């Protein structure tokens, strides 16, 4: 029996050592792990072969070691045979690392049993990769981020030395995460997500290395760099997702069987590569600013892929219907997150009335997860209701990897005509585009002295926005889809972009497209307006463009995503007092309440936040109650819904009117309010105590309900002693009412 076991182990090792014949071990890290295993097994195999007929074959300890070693080698062989060039190297390493350690430990055990030295086995230095990955994940979770030497160790050992290889790794991991989520393997999905974070750090490290190694003495605008190669593009092309890449690199990407956009992770519905003449001309113009007297072939005076390009008139070659693609990809100024763009613009940092700012950034958290509901509620004598939140970060980074300013060159005296005859781009009247700071650098059009003297002060982004606005006017649905998608992402990018988009007249066109029957156009348009509404001036402009009724139309008839973003846009607009009135009188409350009751978790949070803001205006309170919001708000006070603070804040406002008090009392709101006083967050306790105080101040039967509610008094006493100042005030006032009622023995009739 033992001899048969040893013979099987010898055959397993032989089978493993013949793996190179299958061609599976040519790529890294497969080759590295195979070589390491080969070293160990070549030491063990002669020993095992000579042990088959020895007395040691019947040794019980050795037999167990032989059996476990055979199983481990078989498992390693299967992992290598199942490897695919597009498989995740990190996931493979995390599976193989422990297995290699096990094989080595079993081998050492066998050699020790055979009274031989372990010096024949290779050292453990190459097993550091899995440990380095674990260390990087741990540092990421601790918030310090992986140290540089740890990242470099992983990059070197896994052969992830180029940005393209890192992006392929990210795609492979995201596919693994998606598969794990579909199988409801939550722990594994979270673990893979941590690996993705490490890969993102590798990407950032490679970007910094590329910038440091650049031979160009000035920063290359990130718009002009290929997201795959991180280098200045010489032959930019547009793919189906609308993004622009260097032809050779994106072709290599597609040739490997990758059919998703490296930047947006969208599925590429086709693999056509369309030359982006606009970006090529802009790059040539930028290069001419670095060499103003040069007549290099790459300048604007010349041919671009066989097309004559005027040095100052930058316009797409024939852009009807499907021909708009000369710049729907645009310059790569539109940054996106590693997640799907369907909602990545938008984890709202929804601000207070004081800051009047609404932001959707790349995040998977709920749209209103950053909202902190008010310290006070309507009717409180000491404070008006406010949405309190952390200051919104409106810098230009947004998670992008930017190599420098948008454009490079020293500005001359800026001339701002209402219309630029040189570039045929209309200049918004009475406004300077972008409100740039003095540090913003503008490109110089290096052709003739006259063209330099009369050129308009237009950046690549402004030219792109103008062309996208023109596309919005097209009769082509494809053109509108691509233009709205680009504007949606540009509006997310930074404040300058939002100002430019607004100045070039996009708002009214986007508002019109809210009525579109095309789902994609409608989703892109409403999200673009949401991102534009971050700008305070745009809030008024959007409302004045007649957006409220179309937004309500989207709220009633749109897709799930469109409804959520419509509700969030209405919240953003309602920060302005005048808009609270207009929105309430336009019929928005009913659809918002419907979303509150029947929407997705994200939609419910968007609706709750919008309703809170609207409930600040007294006239809207009765409408919210009549629409049936109280029932849904009481249901959402279940901690499992994750919306207790949001729901109780709205209820506290509604409790200031008689209709609201009646609805809350009849809808079972008092028991859950008491529960929040006992178990809620600090802000939840404040608002719950305020709501109960409003309920008990007028109608005697509600007082009785509070008293009869089991455990009502102890949490109020505790809150009056250890709560926030406002919570103490409300709890004491309510306890005083309870005492007065008890001692008076009567009360109001």
XYZ file of C-alpha atoms in Angstrom:
749
model
C 0.000 0.000 0.000
C 2.769 2.416 0.984
C 4.810 1.430 -2.092
C 1.800 2.183 -4.309
C 1.404 5.584 -2.622
C 5.058 6.462 -3.230
C 4.805 5.334 -6.847
C 1.765 7.563 -7.342
C 3.623 10.500 -5.771
C 6.556 9.923 -8.116
C 4.176 9.899 -11.095
C 2.502 13.110 -9.908
C 5.884 14.837 -9.676
C 6.848 13.571 -13.143
C 3.582 14.868 -14.570
C 4.207 18.271 -12.992
C 7.768 18.429 -14.343
C 6.412 17.844 -17.865
C 4.189 20.952 -17.736
C 6.567 23.021 -19.944
C 5.528 20.801 -22.854
C 1.995 22.224 -22.596
C 3.212 25.788 -23.156
C 1.410 27.003 -20.040
C 4.399 28.434 -18.192
C 5.721 31.044 -20.576
C 4.225 34.099 -18.862
C 4.887 35.578 -15.441
C 4.230 34.812 -12.628
C 3.524 31.242 -13.801
C 7.103 30.743 -14.974
C 8.564 31.962 -11.684
C 6.408 29.734 -9.507
C 6.977 26.749 -11.761
C 10.758 27.157 -11.593
C 10.614 27.374 -7.818
C 8.437 24.263 -7.533
C 10.653 22.506 -10.057
C 13.734 23.124 -7.874
C 12.044 21.592 -4.860
C 10.566 18.608 -6.683
C 13.781 17.764 -8.524
C 15.428 17.440 -5.119
C 12.591 15.322 -3.755
C 11.965 13.007 -6.708
C 15.255 11.024 -6.556
C 14.808 10.614 -2.816
C 11.254 9.368 -3.272
C 12.266 7.042 -6.109
C 14.958 5.425 -3.952
C 12.589 5.165 -0.981
C 9.900 3.173 -2.779
C 11.302 -0.217 -1.732
C 12.933 0.850 1.543
C 11.671 0.344 5.070
C 10.777 4.028 5.219
C 7.948 3.386 2.756
C 5.908 1.887 5.578
C 6.662 4.679 8.053
C 3.316 6.119 9.177
C 4.539 9.710 9.449
C 6.224 9.547 6.047
C 3.124 8.021 4.455
C 1.002 10.929 5.638
C 3.555 13.438 4.371
C 3.738 11.661 0.997
C -0.054 11.698 0.634
C -0.419 15.390 1.508
C 2.461 16.325 -0.786
C 0.845 14.518 -3.704
C -2.441 16.364 -3.170
C -0.674 19.739 -2.942
C 1.306 19.128 -6.155
C -1.866 18.059 -7.960
C -3.620 21.250 -6.813
C -0.695 23.385 -8.000
C -0.672 21.617 -11.371
C -4.394 22.307 -11.845
C -3.943 25.999 -11.028
C -1.162 26.305 -13.599
C -3.097 24.375 -16.255
C -6.157 26.590 -15.731
C -4.107 29.789 -16.067
C -5.086 32.139 -18.911
C -3.091 35.178 -20.116
C -5.982 37.432 -19.067
C -6.315 35.864 -15.623
C -5.564 37.953 -12.553
C -1.946 37.654 -11.501
C -2.692 38.927 -8.001
C -5.509 36.434 -7.441
C -3.295 33.628 -8.792
C -0.448 34.655 -6.504
C -2.694 34.690 -3.446
C -3.811 31.153 -4.287
C -0.388 29.781 -5.178
C 1.630 31.460 -2.405
C 0.186 29.422 0.483
C 0.287 26.280 -1.685
C 4.002 26.751 -2.395
C 4.641 27.214 1.309
C 2.766 23.998 2.000
C 4.754 22.050 -0.618
C 8.005 23.355 0.824
C 6.961 22.507 4.385
C 5.948 18.974 3.369
C 9.191 18.542 1.444
C 11.210 19.630 4.454
C 9.240 17.256 6.622
C 9.989 14.367 4.296
C 13.681 15.220 4.136
C 13.876 15.487 7.910
C 12.221 12.116 8.244
C 14.767 10.707 5.837
C 17.565 12.148 7.970
C 18.754 14.381 5.167
C 19.599 18.041 5.183
C 17.246 20.760 4.122
C 20.077 22.579 2.376
C 19.046 21.016 -0.922
C 15.792 22.932 -0.927
C 15.723 26.466 -2.366
C 15.312 29.379 -0.037
C 12.031 31.097 0.652
C 12.886 34.477 -0.815
C 10.545 34.230 -3.804
C 7.564 33.544 -1.555
C 7.708 37.117 -0.351
C 5.317 38.270 -3.090
C 2.144 36.943 -1.468
C 3.312 38.369 1.851
C 3.965 41.710 0.166
C 0.444 41.730 -1.281
C -1.005 40.963 2.148
C 1.095 43.742 3.651
C -0.064 46.203 0.973
C -3.696 45.296 1.642
C -3.187 45.722 5.379
C -1.546 49.135 4.942
C -4.363 50.175 2.609
C -6.988 49.211 5.189
C -5.088 51.101 7.888
C -5.306 54.245 5.772
C -1.565 54.768 5.386
C -1.452 53.327 1.872
C 1.046 50.745 0.632
C 4.659 51.802 1.059
C 6.640 52.402 -2.094
C 9.041 49.512 -1.567
C 6.124 47.113 -1.074
C 4.502 48.230 -4.329
C 7.787 47.957 -6.216
C 8.302 44.451 -4.838
C 4.879 43.365 -6.125
C 5.344 45.100 -9.480
C 8.737 43.503 -10.044
C 7.800 39.989 -8.963
C 4.528 39.867 -10.914
C 5.847 41.540 -14.054
C 3.355 44.426 -13.806
C 5.863 46.930 -15.087
C 3.682 48.792 -17.601
C 0.483 50.739 -17.164
C -1.270 48.470 -19.670
C -0.386 45.368 -17.645
C -1.698 47.061 -14.495
C -4.978 47.936 -16.241
C -5.339 44.344 -17.479
C -4.803 43.204 -13.893
C -7.501 45.612 -12.694
C -9.938 44.328 -15.323
C -9.248 40.714 -14.333
C -9.795 41.476 -10.653
C -13.013 43.358 -11.330
C -14.312 40.358 -13.273
C -13.435 38.089 -10.349
C -15.169 40.468 -7.958
C -18.274 40.551 -10.135
C -18.356 36.742 -10.278
C -17.980 36.533 -6.492
C -20.801 39.022 -5.971
C -23.089 37.076 -8.289
C -22.377 33.943 -6.255
C -22.988 36.008 -3.083
C -19.465 35.307 -1.819
C -19.364 38.600 0.035
C -16.128 38.016 1.940
C -14.242 37.001 -1.199
C -15.655 39.977 -3.123
C -14.471 42.338 -0.393
C -11.032 40.705 -0.365
C -10.734 41.106 -4.134
C -11.860 44.718 -3.794
C -8.911 45.284 -1.462
C -6.632 43.852 -4.146
C -8.158 46.286 -6.651
C -7.266 49.155 -4.320
C -3.652 47.969 -4.288
C -3.655 47.821 -8.099
C -4.972 51.392 -8.200
C -2.012 52.421 -6.045
C 0.312 50.675 -8.507
C -1.291 52.672 -11.300
C -0.682 55.914 -9.438
C 2.924 54.903 -8.783
C 3.514 54.152 -12.469
C 1.995 57.501 -13.455
C 4.385 59.348 -11.139
C 7.314 57.337 -12.487
C 6.297 58.156 -16.049
C 6.106 61.865 -15.227
C 9.496 61.779 -13.524
C 11.068 60.013 -16.493
C 9.589 62.376 -19.088
C 12.191 63.984 -21.334
C 9.893 66.937 -22.071
C 10.887 69.918 -19.891
C 7.257 70.999 -19.364
C 4.243 69.105 -18.082
C 2.268 67.424 -20.851
C -1.471 68.184 -20.540
C -3.217 65.048 -19.338
C -5.745 65.550 -22.164
C -2.996 64.729 -24.651
C -1.661 61.557 -22.971
C -2.882 58.080 -23.844
C -4.479 56.454 -20.761
C -2.759 53.186 -21.681
C 0.783 54.321 -22.452
C 0.727 57.524 -20.336
C 2.660 59.140 -23.183
C 1.890 61.987 -25.579
C -0.335 60.677 -28.371
C 0.850 60.837 -31.970
C -2.036 58.942 -33.588
C -5.094 59.470 -31.347
C -8.177 57.395 -32.130
C -11.645 57.155 -30.623
C -13.157 53.854 -29.479
C -16.809 52.926 -29.060
C -16.949 54.297 -25.505
C -16.005 57.768 -26.767
C -12.556 57.732 -25.156
C -9.366 58.625 -27.023
C -6.242 56.431 -27.058
C -2.996 56.038 -28.972
C -3.813 53.735 -31.903
C -1.013 51.202 -31.363
C -1.765 50.729 -27.667
C -5.544 50.398 -27.907
C -5.154 48.062 -30.900
C -2.836 45.860 -28.848
C -5.393 45.951 -26.015
C -8.204 44.828 -28.315
C -6.008 42.226 -30.040
C -5.526 40.547 -26.653
C -9.259 39.884 -26.546
C -10.133 42.742 -24.200
C -13.445 44.203 -25.345
C -13.955 46.797 -22.630
C -12.785 50.392 -22.473
C -9.656 50.569 -20.255
C -10.772 53.880 -18.770
C -14.547 53.611 -18.358
C -14.830 49.784 -18.149
C -17.722 50.001 -20.633
C -18.230 47.141 -23.082
C -16.995 48.191 -26.528
C -19.950 47.538 -28.828
C -17.576 47.618 -31.783
C -13.806 47.678 -32.246
C -13.596 50.393 -34.894
C -10.829 52.933 -34.292
C -11.814 56.396 -35.522
C -9.060 59.003 -35.972
C -9.475 61.960 -33.616
C -8.288 64.799 -35.846
C -9.309 67.456 -33.345
C -7.084 66.122 -30.579
C -4.266 65.533 -33.044
C -4.515 69.150 -34.195
C -4.600 70.409 -30.605
C -1.496 68.378 -29.762
C 0.288 69.725 -32.820
C -0.687 73.249 -31.808
C 0.553 72.655 -28.267
C 3.848 71.362 -29.616
C 4.153 74.467 -31.765
C 3.969 76.615 -28.625
C 7.060 74.800 -27.358
C 8.863 75.347 -30.687
C 7.302 78.528 -32.133
C 9.813 78.815 -34.973
C 9.828 75.147 -35.822
C 8.327 73.826 -39.035
C 8.240 70.254 -37.819
C 5.977 67.820 -39.582
C 3.778 67.610 -36.491
C 2.730 71.280 -36.596
C -0.748 72.396 -37.519
C 0.450 73.620 -40.932
C 0.419 70.305 -42.699
C -1.340 67.033 -43.214
C -2.941 64.991 -40.445
C -3.391 61.451 -41.651
C -3.843 62.715 -45.164
C -6.247 65.513 -44.143
C -5.350 69.152 -44.676
C -5.594 70.987 -41.345
C -5.797 74.747 -41.118
C -3.429 76.092 -38.453
C -6.130 78.111 -36.717
C -9.473 76.635 -37.802
C -9.894 73.477 -35.745
C -13.123 71.773 -36.742
C -14.082 68.149 -37.304
C -14.073 66.836 -40.841
C -17.750 66.525 -41.745
C -19.697 65.797 -38.610
C -23.161 64.746 -39.605
C -24.916 61.828 -37.969
C -22.239 59.248 -37.431
C -19.393 61.587 -38.321
C -19.352 63.424 -35.047
C -16.707 61.140 -33.685
C -13.923 63.535 -34.428
C -14.351 64.691 -30.933
C -16.895 62.811 -29.010
C -14.003 61.064 -27.420
C -12.633 64.482 -26.831
C -9.315 65.081 -25.287
C -8.866 62.768 -22.406
C -9.747 65.534 -20.039
C -12.805 63.681 -18.917
C -11.727 61.567 -15.997
C -13.704 58.591 -14.865
C -13.555 56.205 -12.052
C -12.602 52.600 -12.273
C -16.188 51.701 -11.900
C -19.008 51.827 -14.376
C -19.877 55.483 -15.310
C -23.567 54.876 -14.804
C -23.359 56.391 -11.352
C -19.720 56.941 -10.564
C -19.975 60.655 -10.844
C -22.237 60.672 -7.982
C -21.664 59.955 -4.355
C -23.250 63.196 -3.244
C -21.532 65.462 -0.847
C -24.742 67.399 -0.357
C -24.047 70.631 1.414
C -25.850 72.964 3.717
C -27.905 75.966 2.690
C -25.002 78.088 3.768
C -22.547 76.532 1.336
C -25.260 75.693 -1.225
C -23.137 73.069 -2.875
C -23.969 69.637 -4.235
C -21.342 67.226 -5.513
C -21.377 63.761 -6.989
C -17.951 62.151 -7.006
C -16.683 58.693 -7.818
C -17.904 56.453 -5.102
C -20.037 53.405 -4.517
C -21.597 54.812 -1.404
C -25.232 55.863 -1.491
C -26.084 59.133 -3.096
C -26.826 60.793 0.177
C -24.476 58.868 2.417
C -22.529 61.970 3.305
C -25.584 63.959 4.348
C -25.777 64.878 7.996
C -29.264 65.952 8.898
C -30.097 69.042 10.828
C -29.386 70.212 14.290
C -32.721 71.944 14.381
C -36.135 71.548 12.813
C -38.725 73.966 11.624
C -40.418 75.534 14.542
C -37.519 75.312 16.949
C -36.894 78.608 18.591
C -33.130 78.311 18.685
C -32.129 77.058 15.281
C -33.383 76.772 11.753
C -33.094 73.414 10.017
C -29.866 72.986 8.136
C -28.185 70.194 6.256
C -24.841 69.983 7.998
C -22.018 68.379 6.076
C -18.312 68.508 5.736
C -16.894 71.050 3.325
C -17.052 69.839 -0.233
C -13.786 69.238 -1.981
C -14.072 70.977 -5.309
C -10.487 70.697 -6.429
C -9.566 69.493 -9.857
C -8.300 66.103 -8.916
C -11.528 64.127 -8.517
C -9.417 61.040 -8.280
C -7.812 61.610 -11.677
C -4.173 61.206 -12.444
C -3.287 64.559 -13.924
C 0.148 65.330 -15.166
C -0.182 69.045 -15.282
C -2.320 71.981 -16.297
C -4.739 71.663 -19.169
C -2.551 73.595 -21.549
C 0.968 74.937 -21.616
C 2.404 78.206 -22.837
C 2.841 81.762 -21.603
C -0.277 83.917 -21.972
C -0.259 87.136 -23.904
C -2.715 89.952 -23.315
C -6.119 88.293 -23.577
C -8.652 89.631 -26.035
C -12.223 88.542 -25.463
C -14.369 89.199 -28.577
C -17.990 88.066 -28.533
C -17.163 85.845 -31.484
C -13.842 84.371 -32.448
C -13.388 84.597 -36.225
C -10.183 82.601 -36.048
C -11.592 79.479 -34.420
C -15.232 79.970 -35.411
C -16.206 79.391 -31.778
C -18.843 81.770 -30.346
C -17.731 83.603 -27.228
C -20.393 83.981 -24.523
C -21.429 87.591 -24.234
C -20.491 89.711 -21.229
C -18.581 86.888 -19.600
C -15.041 85.667 -19.373
C -15.061 81.926 -19.707
C -13.967 79.847 -16.792
C -13.115 82.484 -14.147
C -9.556 81.229 -14.293
C -7.009 81.911 -11.644
C -3.858 83.695 -12.652
C -1.990 80.400 -12.657
C -4.024 79.002 -15.562
C -1.808 78.779 -18.644
C -3.211 79.232 -22.146
C -1.789 77.832 -25.387
C -0.403 80.127 -28.027
C -1.369 79.522 -31.637
C 2.015 79.653 -33.338
C 1.465 80.393 -37.013
C 1.765 83.958 -38.237
C 2.212 87.102 -36.138
C -1.279 88.173 -37.151
C -2.867 84.931 -35.972
C -1.078 85.182 -32.626
C -2.231 88.745 -32.227
C -5.888 88.091 -33.003
C -6.348 84.599 -31.579
C -9.113 83.957 -29.063
C -8.248 82.856 -25.556
C -9.667 79.360 -25.864
C -8.353 76.262 -24.130
C -8.731 72.727 -25.397
C -11.592 72.200 -22.951
C -13.476 75.241 -24.252
C -13.135 74.104 -27.853
C -14.320 70.646 -26.842
C -17.321 72.042 -24.938
C -18.314 74.229 -27.888
C -18.252 71.226 -30.213
C -20.231 69.110 -27.745
C -22.868 71.837 -27.462
C -23.103 71.850 -31.256
C -23.582 68.085 -31.147
C -26.504 68.520 -28.750
C -28.263 70.413 -31.554
C -27.715 67.550 -34.006
C -30.552 65.366 -35.260
C -28.414 62.283 -34.681
C -29.254 60.270 -31.572
C -25.718 58.865 -31.517
C -24.289 62.382 -31.531
C -26.554 63.394 -28.658
C -25.709 60.283 -26.647
C -22.002 60.904 -26.982
C -22.257 64.644 -26.340
C -24.407 64.248 -23.222
C -22.060 61.542 -21.904
C -19.016 63.796 -22.394
C -20.722 66.818 -20.823
C -21.885 64.697 -17.907
C -18.306 63.699 -17.163
C -16.802 67.108 -17.863
C -19.276 68.638 -15.406
C -18.035 66.182 -12.807
C -14.394 67.034 -13.487
C -13.949 70.479 -11.910
C -15.525 73.869 -11.343
C -13.888 75.481 -14.380
C -15.495 72.886 -16.632
C -18.919 73.544 -15.108
C -18.588 77.271 -15.711
C -17.485 76.761 -19.312
C -20.360 74.348 -20.020
C -22.845 76.818 -18.571
C -21.331 79.771 -20.419
C -21.557 78.005 -23.769
C -25.318 77.487 -23.481
C -25.493 73.773 -22.680
C -28.014 74.063 -19.840
C -31.094 74.872 -21.923
C -30.229 72.113 -24.422
C -29.757 69.562 -21.638
C -33.084 70.607 -20.111
C -34.797 69.994 -23.464
C -33.240 66.527 -23.631
C -34.823 65.553 -20.306
C -37.938 64.861 -22.386
C -36.010 62.517 -24.699
C -37.447 59.053 -25.194
C -33.903 57.686 -25.455
C -33.004 56.295 -22.027
C -29.269 56.930 -22.351
C -29.710 60.538 -23.460
C -32.159 61.200 -20.634
C -29.875 59.620 -18.003
C -26.826 61.513 -19.231
C -28.723 64.807 -19.400
C -30.161 64.635 -15.889
C -26.795 63.593 -14.434
C -25.022 66.389 -16.311
C -27.500 68.899 -14.859
C -26.962 67.420 -11.401
C -23.206 67.890 -11.723
C -23.625 71.399 -13.143
C -25.859 72.335 -10.206
C -22.804 72.129 -7.965
C -22.178 75.699 -9.135
C -24.454 78.114 -7.245
C -25.045 80.280 -10.315
C -26.010 77.203 -12.286
C -28.690 76.312 -9.733
C -30.567 79.470 -10.672
C -29.785 79.079 -14.372
C -31.111 75.510 -14.424
C -34.326 76.501 -12.668
C -34.769 79.542 -14.933
C -34.289 77.314 -17.985
C -37.534 75.574 -17.034
C -35.895 72.412 -15.708
C -38.236 71.731 -12.791
C -41.152 70.326 -14.803
C -38.910 68.167 -17.035
C -37.123 66.886 -13.922
C -40.497 65.879 -12.503
C -41.236 64.136 -15.812
C -38.003 62.151 -15.402
C -38.918 61.422 -11.790
C -42.203 59.905 -12.978
C -41.149 58.065 -16.130
C -37.363 57.682 -16.194
C -35.117 54.716 -15.553
C -34.046 53.861 -12.018
C -30.812 55.822 -12.356
C -32.550 58.772 -13.999
C -35.136 58.947 -11.198
C -32.431 58.899 -8.530
C -30.429 61.654 -10.193
C -33.565 63.693 -10.851
C -34.421 63.585 -7.134
C -30.854 64.560 -6.253
C -30.996 67.447 -8.746
C -34.242 68.704 -7.224
C -32.563 68.617 -3.829
C -29.607 70.576 -5.172
C -31.893 73.197 -6.714
C -34.016 73.404 -3.558
C -31.047 74.729 -1.605
C -32.126 78.112 -3.006
C -35.188 79.357 -1.109
C -37.086 80.499 -4.179
C -36.716 77.075 -5.750
C -38.275 75.364 -2.719
C -41.474 77.214 -3.563
C -41.284 76.546 -7.309
C -40.559 72.850 -6.879
C -43.333 72.378 -4.330
C -45.879 74.138 -6.540
C -44.843 72.224 -9.664
C -46.026 68.836 -8.462
C -42.692 67.300 -7.493
C -43.723 66.155 -4.031
C -45.957 63.274 -5.142
C -43.309 61.600 -7.343
C -40.683 62.154 -4.652
C -42.884 60.419 -2.085
C -43.464 57.576 -4.554
C -39.682 57.209 -4.953
C -39.352 57.313 -1.160
C -41.703 54.355 -0.859
C -40.854 52.300 -3.918
C -37.365 53.274 -5.051
C -34.023 51.580 -4.626
C -32.138 52.246 -1.369
C -30.245 54.986 -3.168
C -33.425 56.433 -4.637
C -35.072 56.484 -1.214
C -32.131 58.411 0.235
C -32.217 60.921 -2.633
C -35.963 61.364 -2.178
C -35.691 61.745 1.613
C -33.061 64.449 1.288
C -35.082 66.349 -1.311
C -38.227 66.103 0.832
C -36.340 67.341 3.868
C -35.251 70.474 2.052
C -38.745 71.051 0.665
C -40.293 70.547 4.117
C -38.396 73.575 5.386
C -40.883 75.742 3.434
C -44.141 75.732 5.410
C -46.454 75.463 2.408
C -44.863 72.185 1.344
C -45.361 70.381 4.655
C -49.056 69.664 4.189
C -48.424 68.513 0.605
C -45.811 66.048 1.828
C -48.191 64.703 4.482
C -51.104 64.459 2.030
C -48.894 62.551 -0.433
C -48.479 59.797 2.163
C -44.853 60.386 3.089
C -45.309 59.733 6.823
C -46.082 56.045 6.334
C -42.900 55.523 4.309
C -40.802 57.592 6.711
C -41.973 55.514 9.674
C -41.079 52.329 7.781
C -37.635 53.737 6.971
C -36.933 54.267 10.667
C -36.164 50.554 10.839
C -32.372 50.491 11.446
C -32.050 47.824 8.753
C -32.987 50.425 6.137
C -30.002 52.572 7.082
C -32.056 55.766 6.903
C -33.082 56.456 10.488
C -31.463 59.893 10.752
C -32.837 61.003 7.392
C -36.377 59.821 8.123
C -36.549 61.290 11.633
C -35.289 64.669 10.362
C -38.177 64.904 7.896
C -40.681 63.736 10.530
C -39.431 66.406 12.924
C -40.295 69.066 10.337
C -43.698 67.540 9.564
C -44.528 67.334 13.291
C -44.783 71.131 13.383
C -48.195 71.139 11.615
C -51.452 69.572 12.874
C -51.820 67.329 9.822
C -48.324 66.004 10.362
C -48.953 65.291 14.037
C -52.094 63.346 13.228
C -50.398 61.317 10.493
C -47.407 60.484 12.695
C -49.590 59.443 15.612
C -51.929 57.332 13.505
C -49.083 55.878 11.464
C -47.274 54.326 14.422
C -44.578 56.970 14.507
C -44.428 57.551 18.259
C -43.048 54.114 19.273
C -40.253 54.336 16.724
C -39.457 57.921 17.718
C -39.105 56.792 21.329
C -36.853 53.971 20.150
C -34.628 56.495 18.365
C -34.434 58.581 21.549
C -33.128 55.478 23.294
C -30.927 53.875 20.645
C -30.347 56.382 17.854
C -27.359 58.489 16.907
C -26.750 61.827 18.619
C -28.428 63.721 15.776
C -31.223 61.177 15.545
C -31.928 61.543 19.264
C -32.085 65.327 18.921
C -34.603 65.239 16.100
C -36.659 62.441 17.646
C -36.944 64.391 20.920
C -37.878 67.534 18.976
C -40.551 65.624 17.039
C -42.034 64.152 20.240
C -42.070 67.583 21.850
C -44.012 68.992 18.891
C -46.438 66.073 19.014
C -47.096 66.436 22.729
C -47.448 70.190 22.835
C -50.961 70.428 21.466
C -52.978 67.224 21.493
C -53.576 65.423 24.786
C -53.943 61.895 23.385
C -50.424 61.934 22.009
C -49.139 62.694 25.503
C -50.885 59.592 26.747
C -49.355 57.510 23.960
C -45.871 58.685 24.906
C -46.483 57.924 28.587
C -47.946 54.527 27.790
C -45.064 53.661 25.462
C -42.968 51.224 27.465
C -39.600 52.670 28.403
C -40.372 56.205 27.190
C -39.314 58.105 30.299
C -35.924 56.470 31.073
C -34.359 57.268 27.679
C -35.674 60.834 27.920
C -34.094 61.184 31.359
C -30.820 59.774 30.044
C -30.922 62.128 27.060
C -31.579 65.112 29.312
C -28.397 64.293 31.217
C -25.958 63.136 28.558
C -27.199 64.307 25.181
C -26.084 67.223 23.053
C -27.174 70.690 24.254
C -30.125 70.747 21.887
C -31.105 67.171 22.750
C -30.981 67.991 26.477
C -33.185 71.012 25.910
C -35.841 69.020 24.033
C -35.760 66.095 26.460
C -36.128 68.362 29.515
C -39.020 70.246 27.927
C -40.792 66.982 27.148
C -40.183 65.584 30.641
C -41.586 68.794 32.143
C -44.731 68.349 30.079
C -45.042 64.775 31.286
C -44.661 65.881 34.910
C -47.211 68.658 34.487
C -49.671 66.218 32.989
C -49.132 63.694 35.778
C -49.376 66.215 38.608
C -52.224 68.121 37.041
C -54.246 64.976 36.640
C -56.001 66.435 33.712
C -54.905 68.417 30.812
C -56.456 69.971 27.800
C -59.821 68.734 26.738
